[in-house]
C-alpha cells in the first residue's frame, strides 16, 4: 500500500464529514473550506503537517475527489483604490462521496450509461469508475498495478500509451461474465512482450497464471 494512501483517506474523510454536517455552502459551518481551515482541521483530527496536507490535497484535486474553486472580489483600500482579492475554496466532489459511500443508483456510470450495473449480480464498480466481474477482480487489480509500473518506467510515451491502451482493453473484458478468450489471450501476449523486455518479472509471475486460468 502506498504510504500516502492513509493520508489521502484521512483528508477525504475529513471533507466528507464536513460536508455531511454542513449547514451552509461556505462559512464556519459550510461544506466548503479555505486552506487555512483545512490545515488546522487535519492537524487537529489526524496530526497531519501542512506539507502532508498540501501534497496529498493536490493529488486528490487532480484525481477529481476534491473540487477547487476560486472566488474573486473587489476590495477597496484605505487610499480609495480598488484591487481584486481572490480566495480559494475546497469541497469534496460527488466522486469523492461515491468513493466513501455504499453503491447508489445516483452514482454515475460513465463508461456504461443506461446500464444498471448494480443489478448485474457479480458485477461491481471499483474506485476508479471501472466495472469488473468480482470473479476476475484479482486479475484486474494486478493489471492496474502493471499499468502504474509502466507509467513510472523509462519507456517512451508512445510505448506507454500503446501498452496502457491494451491493458485497459483487457480490463474491459473482465466486466463480462465470460470474457472473450481470444481477445484476452491476444492482448496479454502483446502486454507480456513489453513487460518481459522491460524487466517487469514480478508482474508477469502474478498475472500469467490468472490469464491462463481464464483462457483455458
PDB file of C-alpha atoms in Angstrom:
ATOM      1  CA  UNK A   1       0.000   0.000   0.000  1.00  0.00           C
ATOM      2  CA  UNK A   2       1.259   3.461  -0.859  1.00  0.00           C
ATOM      3  CA  UNK A   3       2.078   5.232   2.456  1.00  0.00           C
ATOM      4  CA  UNK A   4       0.310   8.340   1.164  1.00  0.00           C
ATOM      5  CA  UNK A   5      -2.974   6.438   0.783  1.00  0.00           C
ATOM      6  CA  UNK A   6      -3.647   6.630   4.527  1.00  0.00           C
ATOM      7  CA  UNK A   7      -3.174  10.404   4.446  1.00  0.00           C
ATOM      8  CA  UNK A   8      -5.407  10.724   1.382  1.00  0.00           C
ATOM      9  CA  UNK A   9      -8.081   8.632   3.102  1.00  0.00           C
ATOM     10  CA  UNK A  10      -7.906  10.907   6.145  1.00  0.00           C
ATOM     11  CA  UNK A  11      -8.172  14.059   4.051  1.00  0.00           C
ATOM     12  CA  UNK A  12     -11.096  12.722   2.053  1.00  0.00           C
ATOM     13  CA  UNK A  13     -12.857  11.548   5.234  1.00  0.00           C
ATOM     14  CA  UNK A  14     -12.404  14.998   6.791  1.00  0.00           C
ATOM     15  CA  UNK A  15     -14.026  16.639   3.777  1.00  0.00           C
ATOM     16  CA  UNK A  16     -16.807  14.033   3.772  1.00  0.00           C
ATOM     17  CA  UNK A  17     -17.599  14.620   7.450  1.00  0.00           C
ATOM     18  CA  UNK A  18     -17.524  18.382   6.970  1.00  0.00           C
ATOM     19  CA  UNK A  19     -19.946  18.138   4.056  1.00  0.00           C
ATOM     20  CA  UNK A  20     -22.259  15.792   5.974  1.00  0.00           C
ATOM     21  CA  UNK A  21     -22.562  18.203   8.909  1.00  0.00           C
ATOM     22  CA  UNK A  22     -22.636  21.434   6.873  1.00  0.00           C
ATOM     23  CA  UNK A  23     -25.401  23.995   7.384  1.00  0.00           C
ATOM     24  CA  UNK A  24     -24.335  26.223   4.512  1.00  0.00           C
ATOM     25  CA  UNK A  25     -22.098  26.212   1.468  1.00  0.00           C
ATOM     26  CA  UNK A  26     -19.381  28.458   2.892  1.00  0.00           C
ATOM     27  CA  UNK A  27     -18.512  29.902   6.261  1.00  0.00           C
ATOM     28  CA  UNK A  28     -17.762  28.388   9.663  1.00  0.00           C
ATOM     29  CA  UNK A  29     -20.316  25.605   9.219  1.00  0.00           C
ATOM     30  CA  UNK A  30     -20.052  25.372   5.432  1.00  0.00           C
ATOM     31  CA  UNK A  31     -19.305  22.343   3.287  1.00  0.00           C
ATOM     32  CA  UNK A  32     -16.526  24.256   1.508  1.00  0.00           C
ATOM     33  CA  UNK A  33     -13.331  25.172   3.358  1.00  0.00           C
ATOM     34  CA  UNK A  34     -10.384  27.530   2.993  1.00  0.00           C
ATOM     35  CA  UNK A  35      -6.862  26.148   3.015  1.00  0.00           C
ATOM     36  CA  UNK A  36      -6.213  27.547   6.494  1.00  0.00           C
ATOM     37  CA  UNK A  37      -9.265  25.694   7.830  1.00  0.00           C
ATOM     38  CA  UNK A  38      -8.191  22.508   6.090  1.00  0.00           C
ATOM     39  CA  UNK A  39      -4.674  22.596   7.544  1.00  0.00           C
ATOM     40  CA  UNK A  40      -5.970  23.268  11.061  1.00  0.00           C
ATOM     41  CA  UNK A  41      -8.733  20.689  10.834  1.00  0.00           C
ATOM     42  CA  UNK A  42      -6.450  17.929   9.592  1.00  0.00           C
ATOM     43  CA  UNK A  43      -3.777  18.749  12.155  1.00  0.00           C
ATOM     44  CA  UNK A  44      -6.337  18.603  14.966  1.00  0.00           C
ATOM     45  CA  UNK A  45      -8.023  15.439  13.663  1.00  0.00           C
ATOM     46  CA  UNK A  46      -5.090  13.392  12.381  1.00  0.00           C
ATOM     47  CA  UNK A  47      -1.900  15.257  13.264  1.00  0.00           C
ATOM     48  CA  UNK A  48      -1.067  15.945   9.613  1.00  0.00           C
ATOM     49  CA  UNK A  49       1.601  18.504   8.775  1.00  0.00           C
ATOM     50  CA  UNK A  50       0.960  21.343   6.288  1.00  0.00           C
ATOM     51  CA  UNK A  51       3.363  19.640   3.856  1.00  0.00           C
ATOM     52  CA  UNK A  52       1.420  16.366   4.027  1.00  0.00           C
ATOM     53  CA  UNK A  53      -1.861  18.198   3.544  1.00  0.00           C
ATOM     54  CA  UNK A  54      -0.775  20.227   0.517  1.00  0.00           C
ATOM     55  CA  UNK A  55       0.972  17.359  -1.289  1.00  0.00           C
ATOM     56  CA  UNK A  56      -1.946  14.973  -0.940  1.00  0.00           C
ATOM     57  CA  UNK A  57      -4.682  17.569  -1.386  1.00  0.00           C
ATOM     58  CA  UNK A  58      -3.125  18.424  -4.751  1.00  0.00           C
ATOM     59  CA  UNK A  59      -3.282  14.749  -5.710  1.00  0.00           C
ATOM     60  CA  UNK A  60      -6.938  14.422  -4.656  1.00  0.00           C
ATOM     61  CA  UNK A  61      -7.868  17.525  -6.656  1.00  0.00           C
ATOM     62  CA  UNK A  62      -6.066  16.227  -9.732  1.00  0.00           C
ATOM     63  CA  UNK A  63      -7.903  12.896  -9.448  1.00  0.00           C
ATOM     64  CA  UNK A  64     -11.284  14.593  -9.063  1.00  0.00           C
ATOM     65  CA  UNK A  65     -12.005  13.534  -5.471  1.00  0.00           C
ATOM     66  CA  UNK A  66     -11.894  17.165  -4.286  1.00  0.00           C
ATOM     67  CA  UNK A  67     -13.214  20.224  -6.129  1.00  0.00           C
ATOM     68  CA  UNK A  68     -11.357  23.550  -6.087  1.00  0.00           C
ATOM     69  CA  UNK A  69     -12.956  26.913  -6.896  1.00  0.00           C
ATOM     70  CA  UNK A  70     -11.663  30.475  -6.768  1.00  0.00           C
ATOM     71  CA  UNK A  71     -13.844  33.425  -5.774  1.00  0.00           C
ATOM     72  CA  UNK A  72     -12.627  36.889  -6.759  1.00  0.00           C
ATOM     73  CA  UNK A  73     -13.964  40.066  -5.151  1.00  0.00           C
ATOM     74  CA  UNK A  74     -13.074  43.728  -5.441  1.00  0.00           C
ATOM     75  CA  UNK A  75     -11.636  45.209  -2.257  1.00  0.00           C
ATOM     76  CA  UNK A  76     -11.310  48.906  -1.516  1.00  0.00           C
ATOM     77  CA  UNK A  77      -8.012  50.071   0.001  1.00  0.00           C
ATOM     78  CA  UNK A  78      -7.515  52.839   2.576  1.00  0.00           C
ATOM     79  CA  UNK A  79      -6.342  55.071  -0.233  1.00  0.00           C
ATOM     80  CA  UNK A  80      -9.659  54.619  -2.020  1.00  0.00           C
ATOM     81  CA  UNK A  81      -8.343  52.354  -4.743  1.00  0.00           C
ATOM     82  CA  UNK A  82      -9.933  49.033  -5.659  1.00  0.00           C
ATOM     83  CA  UNK A  83      -7.956  45.828  -6.090  1.00  0.00           C
ATOM     84  CA  UNK A  84      -9.048  42.262  -6.845  1.00  0.00           C
ATOM     85  CA  UNK A  85      -8.891  39.783  -3.976  1.00  0.00           C
ATOM     86  CA  UNK A  86      -9.120  36.041  -4.569  1.00  0.00           C
ATOM     87  CA  UNK A  87      -9.973  33.246  -2.161  1.00  0.00           C
ATOM     88  CA  UNK A  88      -9.818  29.543  -2.980  1.00  0.00           C
ATOM     89  CA  UNK A  89     -12.383  27.118  -1.564  1.00  0.00           C
ATOM     90  CA  UNK A  90     -12.242  23.330  -1.438  1.00  0.00           C
ATOM     91  CA  UNK A  91     -15.051  20.774  -1.128  1.00  0.00           C
ATOM     92  CA  UNK A  92     -15.479  17.041  -1.585  1.00  0.00           C
ATOM     93  CA  UNK A  93     -16.750  16.147  -5.064  1.00  0.00           C
ATOM     94  CA  UNK A  94     -19.548  13.736  -5.939  1.00  0.00           C
ATOM     95  CA  UNK A  95     -16.838  11.244  -6.960  1.00  0.00           C
ATOM     96  CA  UNK A  96     -15.268  11.614  -3.515  1.00  0.00           C
ATOM     97  CA  UNK A  97     -18.613  10.992  -1.823  1.00  0.00           C
ATOM     98  CA  UNK A  98     -19.255   7.957  -4.031  1.00  0.00           C
ATOM     99  CA  UNK A  99     -15.843   6.569  -3.071  1.00  0.00           C
ATOM    100  CA  UNK A 100     -16.725   6.593   0.634  1.00  0.00           C
ATOM    101  CA  UNK A 101     -20.381   5.608   0.463  1.00  0.00           C
ATOM    102  CA  UNK A 102     -22.089   2.365  -0.499  1.00  0.00           C
ATOM    103  CA  UNK A 103     -23.130   1.915  -4.158  1.00  0.00           C
ATOM    104  CA  UNK A 104     -26.040   4.134  -5.126  1.00  0.00           C
ATOM    105  CA  UNK A 105     -28.483   4.471  -8.018  1.00  0.00           C
ATOM    106  CA  UNK A 106     -27.258   8.062  -8.225  1.00  0.00           C
ATOM    107  CA  UNK A 107     -23.633   7.070  -8.764  1.00  0.00           C
ATOM    108  CA  UNK A 108     -22.698   7.920 -12.328  1.00  0.00           C
ATOM    109  CA  UNK A 109     -21.640   5.042 -14.547  1.00  0.00           C
ATOM    110  CA  UNK A 110     -19.633   6.994 -17.108  1.00  0.00           C
ATOM    111  CA  UNK A 111     -18.377   4.072 -19.169  1.00  0.00           C
ATOM    112  CA  UNK A 112     -21.680   2.228 -19.481  1.00  0.00           C
ATOM    113  CA  UNK A 113     -24.534   4.766 -19.371  1.00  0.00           C
ATOM    114  CA  UNK A 114     -28.053   3.390 -19.287  1.00  0.00           C
ATOM    115  CA  UNK A 115     -26.994   0.075 -17.739  1.00  0.00           C
ATOM    116  CA  UNK A 116     -27.915  -0.785 -14.158  1.00  0.00           C
ATOM    117  CA  UNK A 117     -24.544  -2.137 -13.095  1.00  0.00           C
ATOM    118  CA  UNK A 118     -25.755  -2.623  -9.526  1.00  0.00           C
ATOM    119  CA  UNK A 119     -28.357  -5.086 -10.765  1.00  0.00           C
ATOM    120  CA  UNK A 120     -25.893  -7.191 -12.723  1.00  0.00           C
ATOM    121  CA  UNK A 121     -25.222  -9.658  -9.909  1.00  0.00           C
ATOM    122  CA  UNK A 122     -21.490 -10.297  -9.725  1.00  0.00           C
ATOM    123  CA  UNK A 123     -20.518  -7.021 -11.431  1.00  0.00           C
ATOM    124  CA  UNK A 124     -19.001  -4.345  -9.185  1.00  0.00           C
ATOM    125  CA  UNK A 125     -17.816  -0.777  -9.673  1.00  0.00           C
ATOM    126  CA  UNK A 126     -14.403  -0.005  -8.191  1.00  0.00           C
ATOM    127  CA  UNK A 127     -12.881   3.286  -7.051  1.00  0.00           C
ATOM    128  CA  UNK A 128     -11.661   4.477 -10.446  1.00  0.00           C
ATOM    129  CA  UNK A 129     -15.086   4.006 -12.042  1.00  0.00           C
ATOM    130  CA  UNK A 130     -14.123   0.823 -13.875  1.00  0.00           C
ATOM    131  CA  UNK A 131     -16.502  -2.134 -13.975  1.00  0.00           C
ATOM    132  CA  UNK A 132     -15.299  -5.659 -13.180  1.00  0.00           C
ATOM    133  CA  UNK A 133     -16.801  -9.074 -12.538  1.00  0.00           C
ATOM    134  CA  UNK A 134     -15.953  -9.946  -8.947  1.00  0.00           C
ATOM    135  CA  UNK A 135     -14.547 -13.302 -10.120  1.00  0.00           C
ATOM    136  CA  UNK A 136     -11.851 -11.509 -12.113  1.00  0.00           C
ATOM    137  CA  UNK A 137     -11.006  -8.722  -9.684  1.00  0.00           C
ATOM    138  CA  UNK A 138      -7.583 -10.202  -8.702  1.00  0.00           C
ATOM    139  CA  UNK A 139      -6.523 -10.100 -12.367  1.00  0.00           C
ATOM    140  CA  UNK A 140      -7.992  -6.614 -12.775  1.00  0.00           C
ATOM    141  CA  UNK A 141      -6.021  -5.377  -9.754  1.00  0.00           C
ATOM    142  CA  UNK A 142      -2.734  -6.859 -10.998  1.00  0.00           C
ATOM    143  CA  UNK A 143      -3.252  -5.331 -14.446  1.00  0.00           C
ATOM    144  CA  UNK A 144      -3.839  -1.945 -12.843  1.00  0.00           C
ATOM    145  CA  UNK A 145      -0.606  -2.302 -10.852  1.00  0.00           C
ATOM    146  CA  UNK A 146       1.259  -3.195 -14.046  1.00  0.00           C
ATOM    147  CA  UNK A 147      -0.180  -0.148 -15.795  1.00  0.00           C
ATOM    148  CA  UNK A 148       1.092   2.075 -12.971  1.00  0.00           C
ATOM    149  CA  UNK A 149       4.505   0.410 -13.128  1.00  0.00           C
ATOM    150  CA  UNK A 150       4.651   1.078 -16.859  1.00  0.00           C
ATOM    151  CA  UNK A 151       3.585   4.700 -16.373  1.00  0.00           C
ATOM    152  CA  UNK A 152       6.511   5.190 -13.970  1.00  0.00           C
ATOM    153  CA  UNK A 153       9.027   3.327 -16.150  1.00  0.00           C
ATOM    154  CA  UNK A 154      11.655   4.574 -18.594  1.00  0.00           C
ATOM    155  CA  UNK A 155       9.634   3.530 -21.638  1.00  0.00           C
ATOM    156  CA  UNK A 156       8.922   6.350 -24.061  1.00  0.00           C
ATOM    157  CA  UNK A 157       5.454   7.890 -24.039  1.00  0.00           C
ATOM    158  CA  UNK A 158       4.346   6.144 -27.235  1.00  0.00           C
ATOM    159  CA  UNK A 159       5.218   2.734 -25.788  1.00  0.00           C
ATOM    160  CA  UNK A 160       3.499   3.596 -22.512  1.00  0.00           C
ATOM    161  CA  UNK A 161       0.351   4.637 -24.346  1.00  0.00           C
ATOM    162  CA  UNK A 162       0.276   1.543 -26.567  1.00  0.00           C
ATOM    163  CA  UNK A 163       0.560  -0.954 -23.723  1.00  0.00           C
ATOM    164  CA  UNK A 164      -1.716   1.044 -21.396  1.00  0.00           C
ATOM    165  CA  UNK A 165      -4.484   1.001 -24.020  1.00  0.00           C
ATOM    166  CA  UNK A 166      -4.064  -2.772 -24.375  1.00  0.00           C
ATOM    167  CA  UNK A 167      -4.281  -3.172 -20.594  1.00  0.00           C
ATOM    168  CA  UNK A 168      -7.470  -1.093 -20.434  1.00  0.00           C
ATOM    169  CA  UNK A 169      -8.987  -3.104 -23.286  1.00  0.00           C
ATOM    170  CA  UNK A 170      -8.179  -6.337 -21.475  1.00  0.00           C
ATOM    171  CA  UNK A 171      -9.688  -4.946 -18.264  1.00  0.00           C
ATOM    172  CA  UNK A 172     -12.892  -4.148 -20.169  1.00  0.00           C
ATOM    173  CA  UNK A 173     -13.242  -7.845 -20.966  1.00  0.00           C
ATOM    174  CA  UNK A 174     -13.234  -8.551 -17.224  1.00  0.00           C
ATOM    175  CA  UNK A 175     -16.634  -6.878 -16.850  1.00  0.00           C
ATOM    176  CA  UNK A 176     -18.191  -9.789 -18.741  1.00  0.00           C
ATOM    177  CA  UNK A 177     -19.424 -12.997 -17.153  1.00  0.00           C
ATOM    178  CA  UNK A 178     -17.458 -14.824 -19.856  1.00  0.00           C
ATOM    179  CA  UNK A 179     -14.568 -12.779 -21.276  1.00  0.00           C
ATOM    180  CA  UNK A 180     -13.599 -13.467 -24.892  1.00  0.00           C
ATOM    181  CA  UNK A 181     -10.682 -15.886 -24.587  1.00  0.00           C
ATOM    182  CA  UNK A 182      -9.251 -14.987 -27.993  1.00  0.00           C
ATOM    183  CA  UNK A 183      -9.171 -11.265 -27.208  1.00  0.00           C
ATOM    184  CA  UNK A 184      -7.752 -11.805 -23.713  1.00  0.00           C
ATOM    185  CA  UNK A 185      -5.038 -14.149 -24.991  1.00  0.00           C
ATOM    186  CA  UNK A 186      -4.070 -11.846 -27.854  1.00  0.00           C
ATOM    187  CA  UNK A 187      -3.878  -8.754 -25.643  1.00  0.00           C
ATOM    188  CA  UNK A 188      -1.887 -10.478 -22.905  1.00  0.00           C
ATOM    189  CA  UNK A 189       0.635 -11.743 -25.483  1.00  0.00           C
ATOM    190  CA  UNK A 190       1.276  -8.136 -26.548  1.00  0.00           C
ATOM    191  CA  UNK A 191       1.378  -6.812 -22.981  1.00  0.00           C
ATOM    192  CA  UNK A 192       3.623  -9.636 -21.764  1.00  0.00           C
ATOM    193  CA  UNK A 193       6.143  -8.981 -24.541  1.00  0.00           C
ATOM    194  CA  UNK A 194       6.622  -5.387 -23.350  1.00  0.00           C
ATOM    195  CA  UNK A 195       6.715  -6.497 -19.704  1.00  0.00           C
ATOM    196  CA  UNK A 196       9.456  -9.061 -20.428  1.00  0.00           C
ATOM    197  CA  UNK A 197      11.602  -6.586 -22.346  1.00  0.00           C
ATOM    198  CA  UNK A 198      11.158  -4.006 -19.583  1.00  0.00           C
ATOM    199  CA  UNK A 199      12.043  -6.460 -16.812  1.00  0.00           C
ATOM    200  CA  UNK A 200       8.689  -6.434 -15.025  1.00  0.00           C
ATOM    201  CA  UNK A 201       9.122 -10.069 -13.974  1.00  0.00           C
ATOM    202  CA  UNK A 202       7.143  -9.805 -10.733  1.00  0.00           C
ATOM    203  CA  UNK A 203       4.062  -8.623 -12.627  1.00  0.00           C
ATOM    204  CA  UNK A 204       4.430 -11.417 -15.196  1.00  0.00           C
ATOM    205  CA  UNK A 205       4.693 -14.022 -12.436  1.00  0.00           C
ATOM    206  CA  UNK A 206       1.457 -12.802 -10.838  1.00  0.00           C
ATOM    207  CA  UNK A 207      -0.593 -12.144 -13.971  1.00  0.00           C
ATOM    208  CA  UNK A 208       0.309 -15.111 -16.206  1.00  0.00           C
ATOM    209  CA  UNK A 209      -1.435 -17.813 -14.102  1.00  0.00           C
ATOM    210  CA  UNK A 210      -4.525 -15.618 -13.739  1.00  0.00           C
ATOM    211  CA  UNK A 211      -4.741 -15.134 -17.500  1.00  0.00           C
ATOM    212  CA  UNK A 212      -4.029 -18.824 -18.133  1.00  0.00           C
ATOM    213  CA  UNK A 213      -6.847 -19.835 -15.809  1.00  0.00           C
ATOM    214  CA  UNK A 214      -9.178 -17.527 -17.700  1.00  0.00           C
ATOM    215  CA  UNK A 215      -8.424 -18.644 -21.260  1.00  0.00           C
ATOM    216  CA  UNK A 216      -8.046 -22.392 -20.722  1.00  0.00           C
TER     217      UNK A 216
END
